[in-house]
Amino acid sequence: MSAPLWARTATELAGLLQAGEVSATEVTTSVLERVEAVEAGIGAYLTRTSEDALGTAAEVDARRAGGEDPGPLAGVPIAIKDIICTQGVRTTAGSALLANYVPPYSATVATRIAGAGLPVIGKTNLDEFAMGSSTENSAFGPTRNPWDTAKVPGGSSGGSAAAVAAGEAVWSIGTDTGGSIRQPASLCGVVGLKPTYGLVSRSGLIAFASSLDQAGPFTRCVRDAALLLGVIAGHDPRDATSLPTPVPDFAEGIDAGVRGMRIGIPTELMAAGLQDGVRARVEECIGLLEKLGAEVGEVSLPTFAYGIDAYYLIAPAEASANLARFDGVRYGVRVDGDDVTTMNSRTRAAGFGAEVKRRIMLGTYSLSAGYYDAYYGKAQKVRTLIINDFARAYGSFDLLVSPTSPTTAFGFGERTQDPLTMYLSDVCTVPTSLAGACAISIPCGLAAEDGLPVGLQVMGQALDEVRVLRAAYALEQELGFKAEPPGWVAG
Amino acid sequence: MGISRADVEHVARLARLALTEDEIALFGDQLGRILEHAARVTSLDTEGVEPTSHPLPLRNVFRPDEPNFPAPCLSHEAALANAPAAEDGHFRVPRILEEEPAEGEA
């Protein structure tokens, strides 16, 4: 028996659709049935758009039947993180404040997905305003990890990661500010790619930290990530920070291998605090890269140890400015007050959850008179030092490899009482974010002690996605690891 | 390092957040601990280091001076559609300015 349609990769489905062996309606229906079967136990979606998805699928089928080419990936169903605006479809950012917000326009990412003919299954759950590493901070309840529903899926794009891991979408879109694509990909056993800052338009993304936010794909295999990146990447005149560079074919030559590639292992990211099972799997991958012909060596990037500190001064500072727009005037809920200031303060107090308030406070504090130079200004200089460290490493190495997360998925409530412990979940992903560069997380096996997925991170320089994808693909093929959580119906 | 109650209240005022008593106590403690960790950055020598505010080299971006580039603007109706209160084509907010005193008063 072959695997059900919902369990296939986008690459396989695209082939079947183009050959006319299945219809987009059949594929979409298969995914919708899977959602129906497992969603109650996972909670990946905040809003389901089944009818829209079937409408897109029918349109794709009609175009193919009429001899038109609807595009190479048309008909492969997708899910979109609910911080990406979708015209006419509620977009909440996981916040009670935006519980009834229906955007009057679509993000460029969503427009490009529609243009590629991808049926949208729904909008996925997230930590409120993308702040968190566990998807426990959503105002609409948590998402559960398909590998073990007592564990978190990671965050902030936990819904997008869990949807793909559970077979509730073939692929999905998340956003990554300090690791919010890579860390949940790691915890859920799927592929997650954070593209170079500026490669994918931020127009229509509800902003968290403007100098860091970046949308990117979650997929079941590396080739799918290359294909989906091709759909969403490219210059956008609506985003002044969008890079006006040409978009390569990310999948072309993806099987070129790693022979001769120089791969560095940052010692600071293999340091204490790493779970044993994570370390073992990552070391195994390093061995495989050597076996495949890469030149592997250790490299010290001393400022990486300060990455989390710089990040948790810079990101909240930007967040405190971005979230000032939620004032109860133009959109969202409002709590009345006798004057504007009271109305603003009460609205924000009622609409924001604890983590968002904490970060607004943290950001406002570090930007306030008397602390600006010591905290925010200093963190920006440390950001420069981290970028310099990367540049030095890339003088000797083509790529860097590390664990994506120091641990496998953790239990609900385990880190919520201590924000600092939660923040340390992002220690391996934050440096790339601060540098605006690209990185991918791929599932590389299960940790011996708990049987949960381990993610391996491959980091590259800005706009070096092609090389990052090649290395990840080579490793994925060599590992031959099929990340199928319990309950997955294999072919 | 704790953060004083006065500081928490001051920052909450700046941030337009009406905090509860419990939140004031909790944030004072938590922000203190987070900032203590983050303050490790102060131990690094950054003499002569330029700050990075943005990972890309910043440049000015121009666009044609056309009202509908790169896309048509939102209609008046669409812009107001999500407002908690609107009236006569405007966002409705509580009074910002005091009423002018009537002649003969003040």
XYZ file of C-alpha atoms in Angstrom:
597
model
C 0.000 0.000 0.000
C 1.340 3.378 -0.876
C 1.264 6.227 1.607
C -1.934 8.315 1.758
C -1.768 11.593 -0.145
C -1.574 13.734 3.000
C 1.599 11.880 4.052
C 3.571 12.615 0.856
C 6.137 15.313 0.276
C 5.290 18.319 -1.868
C 7.803 17.092 -4.456
C 5.986 13.765 -4.784
C 2.561 15.414 -4.907
C 3.645 17.980 -7.490
C 4.842 15.106 -9.699
C 1.562 13.228 -9.319
C -0.476 16.368 -9.986
C 1.487 17.292 -13.083
C 1.234 13.745 -14.444
C -2.517 13.886 -13.917
C -2.410 10.864 -11.602
C -4.243 12.722 -8.843
C -6.276 15.914 -8.791
C -5.706 18.904 -6.549
C -9.157 18.264 -5.119
C -8.167 14.718 -4.124
C -4.974 15.924 -2.472
C -6.725 18.755 -0.639
C -9.551 16.486 0.471
C -7.021 13.978 1.819
C -5.330 16.704 3.887
C -8.684 18.066 5.121
C -9.693 14.572 6.237
C -6.413 14.198 8.081
C -7.052 17.548 9.796
C -10.487 16.324 10.778
C -8.980 13.155 12.224
C -6.104 14.557 14.303
C -6.605 18.296 14.858
C -8.522 17.889 18.117
C -5.411 16.344 19.691
C -2.907 18.819 18.203
C -4.495 22.271 17.974
C -2.352 23.440 15.069
C -4.962 25.747 13.556
C -6.620 28.927 14.789
C -8.758 29.363 11.680
C -9.552 26.707 9.117
C -10.250 27.756 5.540
C -11.408 24.413 4.125
C -13.853 25.881 1.639
C -11.301 28.330 0.270
C -8.797 25.465 -0.028
C -11.241 23.315 -1.978
C -12.105 26.321 -4.149
C -8.428 26.854 -5.024
C -8.020 23.130 -5.690
C -11.034 23.088 -8.016
C -9.646 26.088 -9.866
C -6.272 24.372 -10.298
C -7.982 21.219 -11.569
C -10.089 23.205 -14.017
C -7.052 25.019 -15.349
C -5.140 21.764 -15.824
C -8.176 20.163 -17.467
C -8.360 23.126 -19.829
C -4.768 22.599 -20.922
C -3.414 25.565 -18.916
C -0.306 25.326 -16.736
C -1.305 26.509 -13.270
C 2.334 26.318 -12.107
C 4.591 23.424 -11.102
C 3.419 23.272 -7.473
C -0.238 24.183 -7.943
C -2.552 22.042 -5.857
C -0.151 21.213 -2.996
C -1.913 22.316 0.228
C -0.250 24.681 2.675
C -0.847 26.312 6.072
C 0.086 29.885 6.989
C 1.144 31.225 10.376
C -1.541 33.497 11.761
C 0.731 36.519 11.926
C 0.714 36.823 8.132
C -2.186 38.941 6.892
C -4.714 37.237 4.643
C -7.356 39.459 3.071
C -10.813 38.584 4.307
C -9.517 35.854 6.642
C -9.176 36.595 10.354
C -5.545 37.146 11.378
C -4.956 37.236 15.125
C -1.180 37.052 15.726
C -2.218 34.754 18.591
C -3.471 37.779 20.525
C -6.789 38.477 22.209
C -6.245 42.043 21.087
C -6.673 41.007 17.429
C -9.240 38.248 18.015
C -11.601 39.751 15.446
C -9.142 41.377 13.071
C -9.914 40.731 9.389
C -7.158 42.286 7.265
C -8.254 44.388 4.286
C -5.149 43.256 2.355
C -2.878 40.224 2.017
C 0.803 39.957 2.879
C 3.027 39.571 -0.162
C 3.883 36.059 1.040
C 0.185 35.128 1.018
C -0.307 36.711 -2.408
C 2.582 34.690 -3.830
C 1.185 31.488 -2.331
C -2.167 32.227 -3.946
C -0.419 32.990 -7.239
C 1.305 29.590 -7.134
C -2.068 27.876 -6.752
C -1.426 26.425 -3.288
C -4.687 25.659 -1.456
C -4.542 27.240 2.024
C -5.842 24.830 4.686
C -5.860 27.450 7.433
C -4.043 29.847 9.717
C -1.788 28.272 12.328
C -1.356 28.891 16.024
C 1.617 30.788 17.440
C 2.998 32.451 20.519
C 1.312 35.839 20.807
C 2.945 38.276 18.366
C 5.569 35.539 17.753
C 7.031 35.974 21.238
C 7.987 32.645 22.721
C 9.684 29.314 22.208
C 6.841 26.925 23.043
C 3.498 28.165 21.604
C 2.224 28.305 25.192
C 1.727 32.063 24.917
C -1.133 31.970 22.421
C -4.294 33.658 23.677
C -6.207 30.796 22.048
C -4.515 27.904 23.851
C -1.415 25.848 23.137
C -0.514 23.599 20.221
C 0.665 20.079 21.104
C 3.703 18.268 19.744
C 2.618 15.425 17.424
C 5.470 13.244 18.786
C 4.209 13.494 22.345
C 1.162 15.574 23.116
C 2.429 16.220 26.645
C 5.279 18.213 25.081
C 5.384 21.634 23.464
C 5.902 21.961 19.701
C 8.402 24.780 20.206
C 7.682 28.309 19.148
C 6.752 30.747 18.087
C 5.662 29.014 14.846
C 4.551 25.903 16.766
C 1.267 25.575 14.877
C 2.990 25.670 11.494
C 5.580 23.080 12.570
C 3.022 20.774 14.204
C 0.678 20.988 11.196
C 3.392 19.597 8.914
C 4.602 17.036 11.471
C 1.057 15.737 12.026
C 0.165 15.572 8.329
C -2.306 18.448 8.631
C -0.546 20.352 5.847
C 2.021 19.236 3.281
C 4.058 22.319 4.018
C 3.583 25.605 5.837
C 4.887 29.113 6.382
C 6.279 30.386 9.658
C 8.232 33.429 10.746
C 11.608 33.466 12.450
C 12.797 36.377 14.593
C 15.287 34.651 16.903
C 14.697 31.048 15.862
C 10.927 30.757 15.581
C 11.083 28.576 12.457
C 14.176 26.493 13.238
C 13.506 25.692 16.908
C 9.934 24.359 16.409
C 11.113 22.506 13.276
C 13.712 20.834 15.476
C 11.232 19.945 18.232
C 8.622 18.615 15.768
C 10.975 16.706 13.457
C 10.418 18.709 10.281
C 12.591 20.869 8.040
C 12.549 24.616 8.802
C 14.377 27.271 6.808
C 15.074 30.827 7.930
C 15.977 32.742 4.778
C 18.370 35.671 4.583
C 16.826 38.859 5.968
C 15.263 40.745 3.059
C 14.969 37.756 0.712
C 11.290 37.273 1.555
C 9.057 40.342 1.777
C 7.835 41.383 5.231
C 4.962 43.378 3.774
C 1.819 42.232 5.573
C 3.640 40.420 8.378
C 2.435 41.776 11.717
C 5.711 43.177 13.026
C 7.530 41.921 16.133
C 11.161 43.039 15.653
C 11.590 44.687 12.279
C 15.332 44.173 11.884
C 14.980 40.418 12.562
C 11.575 39.098 11.401
C 11.688 36.817 8.365
C 9.123 34.428 6.878
C 10.182 31.001 5.669
C 9.091 27.414 4.968
C 8.372 24.316 7.053
C 8.476 21.119 4.993
C 8.942 17.344 5.208
C 12.144 17.301 3.162
C 14.916 19.654 2.108
C 13.940 19.724 -1.574
C 10.442 20.886 -0.600
C 11.997 23.745 1.394
C 13.956 24.816 -1.686
C 10.779 24.754 -3.788
C 8.662 26.694 -1.300
C 11.391 29.292 -0.800
C 11.300 29.765 -4.584
C 7.598 30.599 -4.322
C 7.872 33.234 -1.589
C 11.310 34.829 -2.251
C 11.912 37.883 -4.386
C 11.979 41.644 -4.383
C 8.858 43.483 -3.269
C 8.519 47.238 -3.774
C 6.066 47.333 -0.838
C 8.889 46.471 1.581
C 11.733 48.996 1.624
C 14.039 46.396 3.218
C 13.341 43.799 0.526
C 16.509 42.828 -1.348
C 16.466 43.702 -5.052
C 18.542 40.626 -5.889
C 17.611 37.955 -8.426
C 16.127 34.740 -7.008
C 18.032 31.609 -7.993
C 16.446 28.200 -8.575
C 17.079 26.892 -5.070
C 16.381 23.266 -6.025
C 18.694 23.203 -9.018
C 21.837 21.212 -8.268
C 20.605 20.465 -4.762
C 22.166 16.999 -5.084
C 25.654 18.367 -5.811
C 26.954 17.055 -2.475
C 29.372 18.442 0.104
C 32.679 17.125 -1.224
C 35.290 19.802 -0.657
C 32.959 22.026 1.368
C 34.594 23.456 4.494
C 32.271 23.058 7.457
C 32.943 24.647 10.854
C 31.563 23.490 14.185
C 31.178 26.448 16.598
C 32.541 25.194 19.927
C 30.325 27.649 21.833
C 27.200 25.910 20.519
C 28.419 22.444 21.513
C 29.077 23.616 25.074
C 27.576 22.608 28.398
C 23.791 22.500 28.626
C 23.433 20.310 25.564
C 21.205 17.278 26.128
C 23.218 14.047 25.725
C 20.944 12.603 23.044
C 21.135 15.844 21.076
C 24.925 15.902 21.268
C 25.140 12.270 20.116
C 22.982 12.839 17.041
C 24.771 16.030 16.068
C 28.180 14.352 16.419
C 26.906 11.525 14.235
C 25.942 14.075 11.549
C 29.365 15.697 11.758
C 30.892 12.267 11.115
C 28.616 11.756 8.122
C 29.595 15.110 6.627
C 33.255 14.066 6.854
C 32.410 10.731 5.295
C 30.697 12.551 2.425
C 33.900 14.452 1.711
C 33.458 17.719 3.613
C 36.413 19.210 5.471
C 35.214 19.597 9.039
C 36.917 21.630 11.751
C 36.140 23.322 15.047
C 35.856 27.076 15.226
C 35.493 29.357 18.214
C 33.069 32.293 17.953
C 33.460 33.805 21.419
C 30.733 36.442 21.099
C 28.085 33.779 20.403
C 27.924 33.307 24.159
C 26.431 36.826 24.331
C 23.954 36.323 21.494
C 20.959 35.664 23.734
C 21.735 38.724 25.843
C 22.026 41.035 22.850
C 18.893 39.525 21.308
C 16.782 39.966 24.444
C 17.751 43.627 24.579
C 17.324 44.385 20.864
C 14.180 42.375 19.990
C 12.032 43.666 22.891
C 13.179 47.224 22.157
C 11.954 46.905 18.582
C 8.808 45.129 19.807
C 7.976 47.901 22.256
C 8.051 50.373 19.367
C 6.153 48.129 16.917
C 3.447 47.211 19.405
C 2.750 50.858 20.182
C 0.343 50.724 17.221
C -2.048 48.561 19.235
C -3.735 51.440 20.976
C -7.405 50.613 20.573
C -7.925 53.175 17.838
C -7.535 51.664 14.367
C -8.018 47.935 14.925
C -8.393 45.353 17.650
C -10.405 45.459 20.815
C -10.878 48.614 22.867
C -11.449 49.085 26.565
C -12.982 52.488 27.143
C -11.507 55.171 29.343
C -12.304 58.814 30.060
C -9.283 60.032 28.153
C -7.089 58.651 25.390
C -4.211 57.628 27.651
C -6.480 55.685 29.991
C -8.207 54.042 27.021
C -4.813 53.070 25.520
C -3.432 51.709 28.798
C -6.545 49.717 29.666
C -6.877 48.346 26.123
C -3.275 47.175 26.090
C -3.530 45.734 29.599
C -6.591 43.702 28.629
C -5.472 42.733 25.120
C -1.851 41.653 25.626
C -0.792 38.459 27.360
C 1.922 38.180 30.017
C 4.851 37.468 27.687
C 4.030 40.380 25.403
C 3.695 42.723 28.381
C 7.000 41.451 29.749
C 8.787 42.168 26.478
C 7.178 45.582 26.041
C 8.329 46.435 29.579
C 11.805 45.054 28.905
C 12.093 46.961 25.626
C 10.741 50.206 27.034
C 13.106 49.914 29.991
C 16.203 49.326 27.866
C 15.289 52.240 25.589
C 14.499 54.631 28.430
C 16.638 57.569 29.474
C 19.580 56.475 31.584
C 19.619 52.897 30.303
C 19.725 53.335 26.533
C 23.516 53.459 26.248
C 24.157 50.712 28.781
C 21.648 48.239 27.367
C 20.258 48.904 23.906
C 23.271 50.792 22.567
C 25.663 48.207 23.970
C 23.601 45.326 22.545
C 23.758 46.892 19.092
C 27.536 46.990 19.344
C 27.594 43.370 20.452
C 25.478 42.612 17.392
C 28.329 44.032 15.320
C 30.837 41.834 17.181
C 28.715 38.742 16.448
C 28.568 39.684 12.755
C 32.367 40.147 12.827
C 32.775 36.708 14.433
C 30.695 35.153 11.657
C 32.756 36.971 9.030
C 35.979 35.644 10.561
C 34.587 32.089 10.622
C 33.445 32.344 7.017
C 37.005 33.279 6.088
C 37.925 29.669 6.842
C 34.623 27.816 6.417
C 31.780 27.738 3.877
C 29.086 26.718 6.363
C 28.665 26.230 10.103
C 26.859 23.307 11.709
C 25.378 23.039 15.218
C 22.404 21.646 17.115
C 19.260 23.697 16.408
C 18.001 23.445 19.972
C 20.060 22.347 22.975
C 17.234 20.002 24.015
C 14.408 17.994 22.525
C 10.797 19.049 23.128
C 10.049 19.950 26.750
C 6.852 19.608 28.769
C 4.058 22.163 29.075
C 4.685 24.593 31.895
C 8.294 23.467 32.368
C 9.798 26.808 31.344
C 6.895 29.223 31.627
C 7.582 30.163 35.244
C 11.093 31.254 34.430
C 11.262 33.437 31.311
C 15.056 33.375 31.335
C 15.132 29.567 30.978
C 12.654 29.840 28.102
C 14.798 32.496 26.421
C 17.827 30.190 26.571
C 15.950 27.766 24.260
C 17.059 30.032 21.406
C 20.786 30.014 22.163
C 21.786 28.220 18.939
C 19.478 30.082 16.576
C 19.840 33.695 17.718
C 23.326 34.456 16.286
C 22.180 33.849 12.681
C 19.136 36.052 13.278
C 21.245 38.932 14.576
C 23.485 38.646 11.510
C 20.508 38.577 9.105
C 21.962 35.426 7.526
C 20.301 32.122 6.555
C 20.074 28.736 8.289
C 18.107 25.524 8.055
C 17.112 22.916 10.628
C 16.694 19.324 9.495
C 15.547 16.336 11.545
C 18.573 14.126 12.166
C 17.201 11.298 14.290
C 15.724 10.711 17.712
C 17.397 11.298 21.056
C 18.142 7.985 22.771
C 16.834 9.064 26.182
C 13.354 10.263 25.181
C 12.740 9.143 21.579
C 12.027 12.725 20.494
C 13.355 14.389 17.318
C 16.694 16.198 17.241
C 17.345 19.039 14.802
C 20.621 19.844 13.113
C 21.251 23.432 12.080
C 23.240 24.343 8.953
C 24.133 28.037 8.889
C 25.346 30.018 5.907
C 26.249 33.558 4.983
C 23.622 35.997 3.771
C 22.161 34.870 0.416
C 24.002 31.535 0.538
C 20.738 29.514 0.642
C 21.767 27.360 -2.325
C 24.836 26.029 -0.514
C 22.986 25.617 2.795
C 20.282 23.597 1.026
C 22.865 21.425 -0.752
C 24.589 20.492 2.481
C 21.268 19.836 4.216
C 20.075 17.717 1.296
C 23.285 15.653 1.249
C 22.970 14.973 4.950
C 19.271 14.167 4.707
C 19.944 11.593 1.974
C 22.824 10.025 3.889
C 20.835 9.888 7.144
C 17.815 8.336 5.436
C 15.826 9.284 8.567
C 12.062 9.278 8.162
C 10.570 11.531 10.820
C 7.187 9.940 11.320
C 5.568 10.590 14.687
C 3.465 7.942 16.441
C 0.172 7.477 14.604
C 1.694 8.335 11.235
C 0.438 5.871 8.622
C 3.454 4.870 6.587
C 3.146 3.562 3.056
C 19.468 43.071 40.605
C 15.844 43.919 41.259
C 13.946 46.709 39.614
C 12.224 49.085 41.956
C 8.495 49.437 42.086
C 8.839 53.078 41.060
C 10.832 52.083 37.983
C 8.280 49.431 36.979
C 5.444 51.931 37.344
C 7.370 54.564 35.398
C 8.139 52.161 32.529
C 4.521 50.913 32.492
C 3.360 54.518 32.142
C 5.769 55.092 29.251
C 4.580 51.856 27.624
C 0.879 52.680 28.168
C 0.255 49.506 30.129
C -2.099 49.547 33.099
C -0.497 46.877 35.300
C -2.099 45.109 38.231
C -0.416 44.963 41.654
C 0.569 41.354 40.970
C 2.099 42.260 37.608
C 4.093 45.105 39.142
C 5.617 42.693 41.653
C 6.183 39.925 39.109
C 7.750 42.126 36.443
C 9.976 43.878 38.964
C 11.458 40.521 39.865
C 11.545 38.960 36.388
C 12.864 41.986 34.519
C 15.569 42.325 37.127
C 16.719 38.758 36.550
C 16.558 39.008 32.752
C 18.449 42.319 32.726
C 21.055 40.936 35.103
C 21.757 38.166 32.579
C 21.580 40.507 29.602
C 23.910 42.972 31.302
C 26.710 40.497 30.585
C 27.046 42.381 27.299
C 28.497 45.276 29.279
C 31.544 43.137 30.046
C 32.560 43.055 26.369
C 35.007 45.603 25.068
C 33.142 47.563 22.413
C 35.544 50.482 22.193
C 35.465 51.766 18.610
C 32.769 49.250 17.558
C 30.010 50.670 15.402
C 26.485 49.674 16.478
C 24.395 47.567 14.091
C 20.788 48.673 13.952
C 20.010 46.637 10.888
C 21.660 43.607 9.266
C 21.539 45.079 5.756
C 23.549 48.072 4.627
C 20.880 50.764 4.849
C 20.118 52.719 1.748
C 17.362 55.048 0.745
C 14.614 53.511 -1.337
C 12.766 55.629 -3.852
C 9.517 54.910 -5.612
C 7.642 56.674 -8.359
C 5.520 59.518 -7.039
C 2.274 57.829 -8.001
C -0.590 57.314 -5.574
C -1.236 53.734 -6.674
C 2.349 52.468 -6.714
C 3.123 49.698 -5.917
C -0.525 48.923 -5.207
C -3.754 50.839 -4.845
C -4.266 52.411 -1.411
C -6.889 51.023 0.928
C -10.307 52.546 0.423
C -11.574 54.811 3.178
C -14.100 52.145 4.103
C -11.472 49.347 4.275
C -9.170 51.486 6.435
C -11.956 52.024 8.972
C -13.395 48.507 8.794
C -11.496 47.164 11.813
C -11.806 50.236 14.014
C -13.469 49.624 17.384
C -15.302 52.928 16.905
C -15.724 55.092 13.819
C -18.016 57.957 12.957
C -18.517 60.103 9.845
C -15.506 58.540 8.132
C -13.183 59.109 11.098
C -11.717 56.998 13.904
C -13.620 57.889 17.037
C -11.509 58.383 20.183
C -12.092 59.925 23.605
C -11.639 63.673 23.773
C -7.961 64.690 23.679
C -8.212 68.453 24.224
C -10.044 70.184 27.014
C -13.072 72.168 25.945
C -12.418 75.864 25.402
C -13.749 77.814 28.344
C -16.859 79.731 27.356
C -16.562 83.493 27.081
C -16.731 85.239 30.392
C -15.451 82.186 32.290
C -11.828 81.451 33.332
